[in-house]
Amino acid sequence: MKSEMEGRGGGGGGIRCGTLDLNALPQDCIAAVLPFTSPRDTSRLSLVSTTFKSAAQFDTVWESFLPSEYQALIPSSLSFSSRKELYISLCENPILIDGGRKSLSLERGSGKKCYMLSARDLFIVWIDTPTYWRLVSIPESRFEEVAELICVCWFEIRGKIRISMLSPLTHYKAYLVFKATTGAYGFDFHPVEVSVGLVGTEGSKRTAYLDAERGRRQRYQIVPRRIGLFNRSRFLGLQASVPTRASDDQYPKVRVDGWLEIELGEFFYDGCVNGELEMSVLEVEGGHWKGGLVIQGIEIRPNLCVSDS
């Protein structure tokens, strides 16, 4: 039988699917179906009619979009009037977990979990040597401390997280979140090696630059090209130039919170794999000195450009 939606949403207007008036359904019935959609779809459906709007406010609906362990994660000092208010708060205001070493938030449209590992939760070579690194507190960080790079020639940062902490059936990307001080040096012409993969496997590797200024300069890179077989440039020993676009994901981008981030790689969690996910940033082969970065942490969040359905 062919079903057809009739009528318009909004207000108390009738909505029919074939001969069924959806507004005639009990709110409890609608509220029982909404958890099988998504937070984004639930918000959209709340605009269909007053009946859907009322059902979309039920605590049972929004509790289904919260992490199963949310009650143990929410500080007792925080109180919320509804599960929807709690959900929105987790999307907009990351909470500290694991003794303040990690933060947890939710991706607004899907409810997928996002984590950031603090500098304290990372393995940083020479972090306990004040000549090379120091832990400091700054107001713009969500964590109590960040790691400030003073000067090293061996630059190595690694982070690990249990895969079971991630949302299943989700594509994730990992990012190093950092800032550059006014005296930053040593990263302009020397790339770092970044990788993401399961502990015990090689993972995916590529190169990236931590110098944001280089990214802006290299957005259109000038490369030599000769024009024609016989031309004035050739006889004068000159070469023409054409712009070529560099890969954007090789360079840092400015986040909404003002920090910089560089993509480390991606990973799909199917919900079945066990173990730990490891992310790394390395520059250990050049042997040159570098300094002037402030590391807030490594963030793991859903890749919104990929559908997980």
PDB file of C-alpha atoms in Angstrom:
ATOM      1  CA  MET A   1       0.000   0.000   0.000  1.00  0.00           C
ATOM      2  CA  LYS A   2       1.315   3.397  -0.920  1.00  0.00           C
ATOM      3  CA  SER A   3       1.638   5.752   2.062  1.00  0.00           C
ATOM      4  CA  GLU A   4       1.306   9.466   1.606  1.00  0.00           C
ATOM      5  CA  MET A   5       1.962  12.273   4.068  1.00  0.00           C
ATOM      6  CA  GLU A   6      -0.809  14.838   4.018  1.00  0.00           C
ATOM      7  CA  GLY A   7      -1.283  18.113   5.826  1.00  0.00           C
ATOM      8  CA  ARG A   8       1.177  20.588   7.208  1.00  0.00           C
ATOM      9  CA  GLY A   9       3.161  20.630  10.430  1.00  0.00           C
ATOM     10  CA  GLY A  10       3.203  23.382  12.988  1.00  0.00           C
ATOM     11  CA  GLY A  11       0.637  24.367  15.556  1.00  0.00           C
ATOM     12  CA  GLY A  12      -2.037  21.769  15.987  1.00  0.00           C
ATOM     13  CA  GLY A  13      -2.471  20.972  12.310  1.00  0.00           C
ATOM     14  CA  GLY A  14      -3.411  17.459  11.314  1.00  0.00           C
ATOM     15  CA  ILE A  15      -0.702  15.149   9.961  1.00  0.00           C
ATOM     16  CA  ARG A  16      -1.784  12.050   8.124  1.00  0.00           C
ATOM     17  CA  CYS A  17       0.080   9.050   6.806  1.00  0.00           C
ATOM     18  CA  GLY A  18      -2.460   7.474   4.478  1.00  0.00           C
ATOM     19  CA  THR A  19      -5.599   7.309   6.639  1.00  0.00           C
ATOM     20  CA  LEU A  20      -3.723   7.503   9.969  1.00  0.00           C
ATOM     21  CA  ASP A  21      -3.735  10.832  11.813  1.00  0.00           C
ATOM     22  CA  LEU A  22      -0.321  10.903  13.534  1.00  0.00           C
ATOM     23  CA  ASN A  23      -1.541  13.580  15.929  1.00  0.00           C
ATOM     24  CA  ALA A  24      -4.081  11.088  17.201  1.00  0.00           C
ATOM     25  CA  LEU A  25      -1.273   8.891  18.561  1.00  0.00           C
ATOM     26  CA  PRO A  26      -0.695   9.141  22.316  1.00  0.00           C
ATOM     27  CA  GLN A  27       2.344  11.202  23.296  1.00  0.00           C
ATOM     28  CA  ASP A  28       3.746   8.168  25.122  1.00  0.00           C
ATOM     29  CA  CYS A  29       3.660   6.239  21.864  1.00  0.00           C
ATOM     30  CA  ILE A  30       5.508   8.969  19.959  1.00  0.00           C
ATOM     31  CA  ALA A  31       8.022   9.338  22.799  1.00  0.00           C
ATOM     32  CA  ALA A  32       8.704   5.608  22.604  1.00  0.00           C
ATOM     33  CA  VAL A  33       9.604   5.897  18.912  1.00  0.00           C
ATOM     34  CA  LEU A  34      11.775   9.039  19.019  1.00  0.00           C
ATOM     35  CA  PRO A  35      14.763   7.328  20.729  1.00  0.00           C
ATOM     36  CA  PHE A  36      15.137   5.213  17.587  1.00  0.00           C
ATOM     37  CA  THR A  37      15.924   8.381  15.626  1.00  0.00           C
ATOM     38  CA  SER A  38      18.682  10.853  16.562  1.00  0.00           C
ATOM     39  CA  PRO A  39      18.893  14.073  18.595  1.00  0.00           C
ATOM     40  CA  ARG A  40      18.916  16.044  15.339  1.00  0.00           C
ATOM     41  CA  ASP A  41      15.836  14.255  13.982  1.00  0.00           C
ATOM     42  CA  THR A  42      14.022  14.544  17.308  1.00  0.00           C
ATOM     43  CA  SER A  43      14.556  18.309  17.296  1.00  0.00           C
ATOM     44  CA  ARG A  44      13.260  18.521  13.749  1.00  0.00           C
ATOM     45  CA  LEU A  45      10.216  16.393  14.486  1.00  0.00           C
ATOM     46  CA  SER A  46       9.351  18.617  17.442  1.00  0.00           C
ATOM     47  CA  LEU A  47       8.490  21.300  14.860  1.00  0.00           C
ATOM     48  CA  VAL A  48       5.902  19.086  13.149  1.00  0.00           C
ATOM     49  CA  SER A  49       3.084  19.695  15.642  1.00  0.00           C
ATOM     50  CA  THR A  50       2.334  20.454  19.275  1.00  0.00           C
ATOM     51  CA  THR A  51       1.861  16.735  19.905  1.00  0.00           C
ATOM     52  CA  PHE A  52       5.347  15.911  18.616  1.00  0.00           C
ATOM     53  CA  LYS A  53       6.782  18.920  20.423  1.00  0.00           C
ATOM     54  CA  SER A  54       5.415  17.703  23.753  1.00  0.00           C
ATOM     55  CA  ALA A  55       6.614  14.135  23.159  1.00  0.00           C
ATOM     56  CA  ALA A  56      10.092  15.413  22.227  1.00  0.00           C
ATOM     57  CA  GLN A  57      10.472  16.930  25.693  1.00  0.00           C
ATOM     58  CA  PHE A  58      10.134  13.614  27.531  1.00  0.00           C
ATOM     59  CA  ASP A  59      13.091  12.729  29.753  1.00  0.00           C
ATOM     60  CA  THR A  60      12.978   9.167  28.458  1.00  0.00           C
ATOM     61  CA  VAL A  61      13.693  10.437  24.930  1.00  0.00           C
ATOM     62  CA  TRP A  62      16.773  12.476  25.844  1.00  0.00           C
ATOM     63  CA  GLU A  63      18.061   9.950  28.354  1.00  0.00           C
ATOM     64  CA  SER A  64      18.344   7.498  25.470  1.00  0.00           C
ATOM     65  CA  PHE A  65      20.772   9.904  23.749  1.00  0.00           C
ATOM     66  CA  LEU A  66      22.999  10.252  26.823  1.00  0.00           C
ATOM     67  CA  PRO A  67      25.953   7.916  27.497  1.00  0.00           C
ATOM     68  CA  SER A  68      24.842   4.877  29.497  1.00  0.00           C
ATOM     69  CA  GLU A  69      27.286   5.825  32.274  1.00  0.00           C
ATOM     70  CA  TYR A  70      26.318   9.494  32.411  1.00  0.00           C
ATOM     71  CA  GLN A  71      25.081   9.443  36.038  1.00  0.00           C
ATOM     72  CA  ALA A  72      28.531   8.437  37.293  1.00  0.00           C
ATOM     73  CA  LEU A  73      30.226  11.118  35.175  1.00  0.00           C
ATOM     74  CA  ILE A  74      28.172  14.199  36.063  1.00  0.00           C
ATOM     75  CA  PRO A  75      29.604  16.103  39.077  1.00  0.00           C
ATOM     76  CA  SER A  76      27.211  16.295  42.017  1.00  0.00           C
ATOM     77  CA  SER A  77      27.613  20.073  41.985  1.00  0.00           C
ATOM     78  CA  LEU A  78      25.751  20.262  38.676  1.00  0.00           C
ATOM     79  CA  SER A  79      21.962  20.027  38.481  1.00  0.00           C
ATOM     80  CA  PHE A  80      19.633  20.111  35.498  1.00  0.00           C
ATOM     81  CA  SER A  81      15.888  20.561  35.187  1.00  0.00           C
ATOM     82  CA  SER A  82      15.557  17.938  32.451  1.00  0.00           C
ATOM     83  CA  ARG A  83      17.510  15.328  30.535  1.00  0.00           C
ATOM     84  CA  LYS A  84      17.329  17.555  27.464  1.00  0.00           C
ATOM     85  CA  GLU A  85      18.998  20.383  29.377  1.00  0.00           C
ATOM     86  CA  LEU A  86      21.693  17.953  30.500  1.00  0.00           C
ATOM     87  CA  TYR A  87      22.206  16.759  26.923  1.00  0.00           C
ATOM     88  CA  ILE A  88      22.606  20.309  25.593  1.00  0.00           C
ATOM     89  CA  SER A  89      25.030  21.122  28.408  1.00  0.00           C
ATOM     90  CA  LEU A  90      27.221  18.126  27.506  1.00  0.00           C
ATOM     91  CA  CYS A  91      27.290  19.323  23.902  1.00  0.00           C
ATOM     92  CA  GLU A  92      28.302  22.873  24.799  1.00  0.00           C
ATOM     93  CA  ASN A  93      30.357  22.409  27.978  1.00  0.00           C
ATOM     94  CA  PRO A  94      32.810  19.472  28.149  1.00  0.00           C
ATOM     95  CA  ILE A  95      33.073  17.891  31.591  1.00  0.00           C
ATOM     96  CA  LEU A  96      36.310  16.665  33.145  1.00  0.00           C
ATOM     97  CA  ILE A  97      36.573  12.937  33.846  1.00  0.00           C
ATOM     98  CA  ASP A  98      39.275  10.522  34.971  1.00  0.00           C
ATOM     99  CA  GLY A  99      40.497  12.842  37.708  1.00  0.00           C
ATOM    100  CA  GLY A 100      40.646  15.820  35.345  1.00  0.00           C
ATOM    101  CA  ARG A 101      42.961  14.065  32.894  1.00  0.00           C
ATOM    102  CA  LYS A 102      40.313  13.820  30.141  1.00  0.00           C
ATOM    103  CA  SER A 103      37.248  15.745  29.044  1.00  0.00           C
ATOM    104  CA  LEU A 104      33.998  14.359  27.635  1.00  0.00           C
ATOM    105  CA  SER A 105      31.442  16.081  25.438  1.00  0.00           C
ATOM    106  CA  LEU A 106      28.773  15.025  22.937  1.00  0.00           C
ATOM    107  CA  GLU A 107      28.423  15.830  19.246  1.00  0.00           C
ATOM    108  CA  ARG A 108      25.158  17.757  19.146  1.00  0.00           C
ATOM    109  CA  GLY A 109      23.462  16.206  16.146  1.00  0.00           C
ATOM    110  CA  SER A 110      24.244  12.561  16.860  1.00  0.00           C
ATOM    111  CA  GLY A 111      25.042  12.268  20.572  1.00  0.00           C
ATOM    112  CA  LYS A 112      28.350  10.553  19.725  1.00  0.00           C
ATOM    113  CA  LYS A 113      31.042  10.883  22.384  1.00  0.00           C
ATOM    114  CA  CYS A 114      34.005  13.237  21.989  1.00  0.00           C
ATOM    115  CA  TYR A 115      37.101  13.095  24.200  1.00  0.00           C
ATOM    116  CA  MET A 116      40.153  15.210  24.776  1.00  0.00           C
ATOM    117  CA  LEU A 117      43.220  13.784  26.487  1.00  0.00           C
ATOM    118  CA  SER A 118      44.980  16.446  28.546  1.00  0.00           C
ATOM    119  CA  ALA A 119      48.721  17.066  28.428  1.00  0.00           C
ATOM    120  CA  ARG A 120      48.911  15.223  31.776  1.00  0.00           C
ATOM    121  CA  ASP A 121      47.297  12.192  30.144  1.00  0.00           C
ATOM    122  CA  LEU A 122      49.793  12.092  27.270  1.00  0.00           C
ATOM    123  CA  PHE A 123      53.211  10.488  27.039  1.00  0.00           C
ATOM    124  CA  ILE A 124      55.606  13.347  26.238  1.00  0.00           C
ATOM    125  CA  VAL A 125      59.326  12.608  26.079  1.00  0.00           C
ATOM    126  CA  TRP A 126      61.300  14.810  28.518  1.00  0.00           C
ATOM    127  CA  ILE A 127      58.118  16.213  30.091  1.00  0.00           C
ATOM    128  CA  ASP A 128      59.685  15.964  33.568  1.00  0.00           C
ATOM    129  CA  THR A 129      62.806  17.899  32.551  1.00  0.00           C
ATOM    130  CA  PRO A 130      62.231  21.656  33.124  1.00  0.00           C
ATOM    131  CA  THR A 131      64.961  22.535  30.638  1.00  0.00           C
ATOM    132  CA  TYR A 132      62.837  21.016  27.848  1.00  0.00           C
ATOM    133  CA  TRP A 133      59.188  21.182  28.965  1.00  0.00           C
ATOM    134  CA  ARG A 134      57.160  22.707  31.770  1.00  0.00           C
ATOM    135  CA  LEU A 135      53.584  22.258  32.966  1.00  0.00           C
ATOM    136  CA  VAL A 136      51.763  25.562  33.419  1.00  0.00           C
ATOM    137  CA  SER A 137      48.217  26.778  34.049  1.00  0.00           C
ATOM    138  CA  ILE A 138      46.531  29.149  31.624  1.00  0.00           C
ATOM    139  CA  PRO A 139      42.933  30.432  31.794  1.00  0.00           C
ATOM    140  CA  GLU A 140      41.992  29.502  28.222  1.00  0.00           C
ATOM    141  CA  SER A 141      42.576  25.768  28.764  1.00  0.00           C
ATOM    142  CA  ARG A 142      39.816  23.439  29.897  1.00  0.00           C
ATOM    143  CA  PHE A 143      42.402  21.523  31.938  1.00  0.00           C
ATOM    144  CA  GLU A 144      44.310  22.525  35.050  1.00  0.00           C
ATOM    145  CA  GLU A 145      47.649  22.303  33.234  1.00  0.00           C
ATOM    146  CA  VAL A 146      49.047  22.465  29.719  1.00  0.00           C
ATOM    147  CA  ALA A 147      52.518  21.460  28.488  1.00  0.00           C
ATOM    148  CA  GLU A 148      54.767  24.254  27.251  1.00  0.00           C
ATOM    149  CA  LEU A 149      57.640  23.250  24.996  1.00  0.00           C
ATOM    150  CA  ILE A 150      60.813  25.130  25.934  1.00  0.00           C
ATOM    151  CA  CYS A 151      63.390  23.518  23.675  1.00  0.00           C
ATOM    152  CA  VAL A 152      63.959  19.954  22.414  1.00  0.00           C
ATOM    153  CA  CYS A 153      65.521  18.201  19.467  1.00  0.00           C
ATOM    154  CA  TRP A 154      63.573  14.958  20.123  1.00  0.00           C
ATOM    155  CA  PHE A 155      59.860  15.833  19.830  1.00  0.00           C
ATOM    156  CA  GLU A 156      57.575  12.925  20.709  1.00  0.00           C
ATOM    157  CA  ILE A 157      53.969  12.994  21.941  1.00  0.00           C
ATOM    158  CA  ARG A 158      51.737   9.929  22.258  1.00  0.00           C
ATOM    159  CA  GLY A 159      48.220   9.429  23.557  1.00  0.00           C
ATOM    160  CA  LYS A 160      46.136   6.321  24.191  1.00  0.00           C
ATOM    161  CA  ILE A 161      42.458   5.716  24.886  1.00  0.00           C
ATOM    162  CA  ARG A 162      40.468   2.511  25.390  1.00  0.00           C
ATOM    163  CA  ILE A 163      38.490   1.865  22.233  1.00  0.00           C
ATOM    164  CA  SER A 164      35.485   0.738  24.285  1.00  0.00           C
ATOM    165  CA  MET A 165      35.100   4.336  25.519  1.00  0.00           C
ATOM    166  CA  LEU A 166      34.206   5.485  21.992  1.00  0.00           C
ATOM    167  CA  SER A 167      30.745   5.384  20.422  1.00  0.00           C
ATOM    168  CA  PRO A 168      30.292   2.235  18.310  1.00  0.00           C
ATOM    169  CA  LEU A 169      29.776   2.299  14.546  1.00  0.00           C
ATOM    170  CA  THR A 170      31.441   5.696  14.345  1.00  0.00           C
ATOM    171  CA  HIS A 171      34.188   7.241  12.226  1.00  0.00           C
ATOM    172  CA  TYR A 172      36.546   9.225  14.445  1.00  0.00           C
ATOM    173  CA  LYS A 173      39.321  11.694  13.729  1.00  0.00           C
ATOM    174  CA  ALA A 174      42.076  12.671  16.132  1.00  0.00           C
ATOM    175  CA  TYR A 175      43.637  16.129  16.444  1.00  0.00           C
ATOM    176  CA  LEU A 176      46.546  17.656  18.323  1.00  0.00           C
ATOM    177  CA  VAL A 177      45.241  20.818  20.020  1.00  0.00           C
ATOM    178  CA  PHE A 178      47.936  23.433  20.636  1.00  0.00           C
ATOM    179  CA  LYS A 179      49.059  27.051  20.431  1.00  0.00           C
ATOM    180  CA  ALA A 180      52.256  28.659  19.209  1.00  0.00           C
ATOM    181  CA  THR A 181      53.989  31.295  21.302  1.00  0.00           C
ATOM    182  CA  THR A 182      55.428  34.431  19.742  1.00  0.00           C
ATOM    183  CA  GLY A 183      58.888  32.861  19.932  1.00  0.00           C
ATOM    184  CA  ALA A 184      58.009  29.520  18.346  1.00  0.00           C
ATOM    185  CA  TYR A 185      60.728  28.106  16.099  1.00  0.00           C
ATOM    186  CA  GLY A 186      61.968  24.936  14.426  1.00  0.00           C
ATOM    187  CA  PHE A 187      58.638  23.789  12.931  1.00  0.00           C
ATOM    188  CA  ASP A 188      58.487  25.988   9.844  1.00  0.00           C
ATOM    189  CA  PHE A 189      60.477  23.833   7.416  1.00  0.00           C
ATOM    190  CA  HIS A 190      60.534  20.496   9.222  1.00  0.00           C
ATOM    191  CA  PRO A 191      57.365  18.363   9.133  1.00  0.00           C
ATOM    192  CA  VAL A 192      56.253  16.047  11.912  1.00  0.00           C
ATOM    193  CA  GLU A 193      55.061  12.474  11.446  1.00  0.00           C
ATOM    194  CA  VAL A 194      51.533  11.893  12.725  1.00  0.00           C
ATOM    195  CA  SER A 195      49.732   8.575  13.090  1.00  0.00           C
ATOM    196  CA  VAL A 196      46.591   6.907  14.424  1.00  0.00           C
ATOM    197  CA  GLY A 197      46.095   3.173  14.910  1.00  0.00           C
ATOM    198  CA  LEU A 198      45.526   0.291  17.268  1.00  0.00           C
ATOM    199  CA  VAL A 199      48.267  -0.387  19.774  1.00  0.00           C
ATOM    200  CA  GLY A 200      50.417  -3.185  18.372  1.00  0.00           C
ATOM    201  CA  THR A 201      49.745  -2.247  14.757  1.00  0.00           C
ATOM    202  CA  GLU A 202      51.569   0.186  12.505  1.00  0.00           C
ATOM    203  CA  GLY A 203      48.544   2.407  11.932  1.00  0.00           C
ATOM    204  CA  SER A 204      48.221   5.114   9.305  1.00  0.00           C
ATOM    205  CA  LYS A 205      51.073   7.608   8.997  1.00  0.00           C
ATOM    206  CA  ARG A 206      51.573  10.885   7.180  1.00  0.00           C
ATOM    207  CA  THR A 207      53.451  14.167   7.523  1.00  0.00           C
ATOM    208  CA  ALA A 208      52.105  17.508   8.724  1.00  0.00           C
ATOM    209  CA  TYR A 209      53.374  20.938   9.728  1.00  0.00           C
ATOM    210  CA  LEU A 210      52.785  22.570  13.117  1.00  0.00           C
ATOM    211  CA  ASP A 211      53.629  26.043  11.828  1.00  0.00           C
ATOM    212  CA  ALA A 212      50.362  27.862  11.044  1.00  0.00           C
ATOM    213  CA  GLU A 213      52.187  30.673   9.251  1.00  0.00           C
ATOM    214  CA  ARG A 214      53.719  28.175   6.841  1.00  0.00           C
ATOM    215  CA  GLY A 215      50.223  26.896   6.122  1.00  0.00           C
ATOM    216  CA  ARG A 216      49.083  30.356   5.132  1.00  0.00           C
ATOM    217  CA  ARG A 217      52.202  30.918   3.000  1.00  0.00           C
ATOM    218  CA  GLN A 218      51.904  27.541   1.296  1.00  0.00           C
ATOM    219  CA  ARG A 219      48.189  27.789   0.563  1.00  0.00           C
ATOM    220  CA  TYR A 220      49.257  28.671  -2.986  1.00  0.00           C
ATOM    221  CA  GLN A 221      52.762  27.435  -3.583  1.00  0.00           C
ATOM    222  CA  ILE A 222      54.854  28.862  -6.412  1.00  0.00           C
ATOM    223  CA  VAL A 223      56.576  26.269  -8.568  1.00  0.00           C
ATOM    224  CA  PRO A 224      58.667  26.831 -11.706  1.00  0.00           C
ATOM    225  CA  ARG A 225      57.270  26.044 -15.128  1.00  0.00           C
ATOM    226  CA  ARG A 226      58.621  26.823 -18.573  1.00  0.00           C
ATOM    227  CA  ILE A 227      56.206  28.270 -21.070  1.00  0.00           C
ATOM    228  CA  GLY A 228      56.644  27.306 -24.712  1.00  0.00           C
ATOM    229  CA  LEU A 229      59.633  25.898 -26.535  1.00  0.00           C
ATOM    230  CA  PHE A 230      61.053  29.252 -27.577  1.00  0.00           C
ATOM    231  CA  ASN A 231      60.205  32.162 -25.388  1.00  0.00           C
ATOM    232  CA  ARG A 232      61.845  35.171 -23.887  1.00  0.00           C
ATOM    233  CA  SER A 233      62.009  33.658 -20.407  1.00  0.00           C
ATOM    234  CA  ARG A 234      64.044  30.736 -21.664  1.00  0.00           C
ATOM    235  CA  PHE A 235      66.615  32.908 -23.378  1.00  0.00           C
ATOM    236  CA  LEU A 236      66.886  35.207 -20.362  1.00  0.00           C
ATOM    237  CA  GLY A 237      67.339  32.250 -18.029  1.00  0.00           C
ATOM    238  CA  LEU A 238      64.001  32.993 -16.332  1.00  0.00           C
ATOM    239  CA  GLN A 239      61.124  30.700 -15.456  1.00  0.00           C
ATOM    240  CA  ALA A 240      57.424  31.411 -15.201  1.00  0.00           C
ATOM    241  CA  SER A 241      55.466  30.427 -12.111  1.00  0.00           C
ATOM    242  CA  VAL A 242      52.032  28.947 -11.536  1.00  0.00           C
ATOM    243  CA  PRO A 243      50.157  28.517  -8.255  1.00  0.00           C
ATOM    244  CA  THR A 244      49.480  25.008  -6.993  1.00  0.00           C
ATOM    245  CA  ARG A 245      47.305  24.224  -4.022  1.00  0.00           C
ATOM    246  CA  ALA A 246      48.941  22.506  -1.053  1.00  0.00           C
ATOM    247  CA  SER A 247      47.046  19.928   0.996  1.00  0.00           C
ATOM    248  CA  ASP A 248      45.017  21.792   3.622  1.00  0.00           C
ATOM    249  CA  ASP A 249      45.058  18.978   6.165  1.00  0.00           C
ATOM    250  CA  GLN A 250      48.853  19.234   6.386  1.00  0.00           C
ATOM    251  CA  TYR A 251      48.582  22.542   8.226  1.00  0.00           C
ATOM    252  CA  PRO A 252      46.940  23.715  11.467  1.00  0.00           C
ATOM    253  CA  LYS A 253      43.486  25.234  11.494  1.00  0.00           C
ATOM    254  CA  VAL A 254      42.060  27.697  13.993  1.00  0.00           C
ATOM    255  CA  ARG A 255      39.337  26.250  16.215  1.00  0.00           C
ATOM    256  CA  VAL A 256      36.258  28.069  17.481  1.00  0.00           C
ATOM    257  CA  ASP A 257      37.871  28.252  20.936  1.00  0.00           C
ATOM    258  CA  GLY A 258      40.933  30.017  19.514  1.00  0.00           C
ATOM    259  CA  TRP A 259      43.340  27.083  19.752  1.00  0.00           C
ATOM    260  CA  LEU A 260      45.016  25.477  16.739  1.00  0.00           C
ATOM    261  CA  GLU A 261      44.515  21.863  15.691  1.00  0.00           C
ATOM    262  CA  ILE A 262      46.239  19.541  13.263  1.00  0.00           C
ATOM    263  CA  GLU A 263      44.635  16.311  12.079  1.00  0.00           C
ATOM    264  CA  LEU A 264      46.525  13.178  13.116  1.00  0.00           C
ATOM    265  CA  GLY A 265      44.423  10.553  11.340  1.00  0.00           C
ATOM    266  CA  GLU A 266      41.133   8.691  11.494  1.00  0.00           C
ATOM    267  CA  PHE A 267      39.690   5.441  12.783  1.00  0.00           C
ATOM    268  CA  PHE A 268      36.408   3.546  12.452  1.00  0.00           C
ATOM    269  CA  TYR A 269      35.155   1.826  15.595  1.00  0.00           C
ATOM    270  CA  ASP A 270      32.827  -1.007  14.665  1.00  0.00           C
ATOM    271  CA  GLY A 271      31.877  -1.750  18.263  1.00  0.00           C
ATOM    272  CA  CYS A 272      33.603  -5.138  18.253  1.00  0.00           C
ATOM    273  CA  VAL A 273      37.333  -4.393  18.426  1.00  0.00           C
ATOM    274  CA  ASN A 274      39.044  -4.369  21.824  1.00  0.00           C
ATOM    275  CA  GLY A 275      42.280  -2.736  22.864  1.00  0.00           C
ATOM    276  CA  GLU A 276      43.624   0.811  22.796  1.00  0.00           C
ATOM    277  CA  LEU A 277      43.760   3.467  20.131  1.00  0.00           C
ATOM    278  CA  GLU A 278      47.120   5.245  19.944  1.00  0.00           C
ATOM    279  CA  MET A 279      47.829   8.656  18.419  1.00  0.00           C
ATOM    280  CA  SER A 280      51.304  10.112  17.965  1.00  0.00           C
ATOM    281  CA  VAL A 281      53.172  13.218  16.817  1.00  0.00           C
ATOM    282  CA  LEU A 282      56.905  12.761  16.153  1.00  0.00           C
ATOM    283  CA  GLU A 283      59.875  14.742  14.883  1.00  0.00           C
ATOM    284  CA  VAL A 284      62.954  12.803  15.909  1.00  0.00           C
ATOM    285  CA  GLU A 285      65.075  12.509  12.772  1.00  0.00           C
ATOM    286  CA  GLY A 286      66.036  16.076  11.919  1.00  0.00           C
ATOM    287  CA  GLY A 287      68.175  16.606  15.000  1.00  0.00           C
ATOM    288  CA  HIS A 288      67.436  20.347  15.043  1.00  0.00           C
ATOM    289  CA  TRP A 289      66.120  22.278  18.048  1.00  0.00           C
ATOM    290  CA  LYS A 290      62.557  23.506  18.267  1.00  0.00           C
ATOM    291  CA  GLY A 291      60.383  25.210  20.852  1.00  0.00           C
ATOM    292  CA  GLY A 292      57.532  27.583  21.570  1.00  0.00           C
ATOM    293  CA  LEU A 293      54.438  25.334  21.487  1.00  0.00           C
ATOM    294  CA  VAL A 294      51.746  24.996  24.151  1.00  0.00           C
ATOM    295  CA  ILE A 295      50.016  21.590  24.104  1.00  0.00           C
ATOM    296  CA  GLN A 296      46.487  21.385  25.503  1.00  0.00           C
ATOM    297  CA  GLY A 297      45.878  17.782  24.460  1.00  0.00           C
ATOM    298  CA  ILE A 298      44.686  15.357  21.797  1.00  0.00           C
ATOM    299  CA  GLU A 299      41.016  15.412  20.823  1.00  0.00           C
ATOM    300  CA  ILE A 300      39.108  12.445  19.386  1.00  0.00           C
ATOM    301  CA  ARG A 301      35.770  13.372  17.837  1.00  0.00           C
ATOM    302  CA  PRO A 302      33.334  11.998  15.236  1.00  0.00           C
ATOM    303  CA  ASN A 303      34.077  12.769  11.613  1.00  0.00           C
ATOM    304  CA  LEU A 304      30.981  14.702  10.550  1.00  0.00           C
ATOM    305  CA  CYS A 305      31.879  14.394   6.862  1.00  0.00           C
ATOM    306  CA  VAL A 306      31.297  10.627   6.908  1.00  0.00           C
ATOM    307  CA  SER A 307      27.918   8.981   7.347  1.00  0.00           C
ATOM    308  CA  ASP A 308      27.898   6.155   9.888  1.00  0.00           C
ATOM    309  CA  SER A 309      24.460   4.920   8.995  1.00  0.00           C
TER     310      SER A 309
END
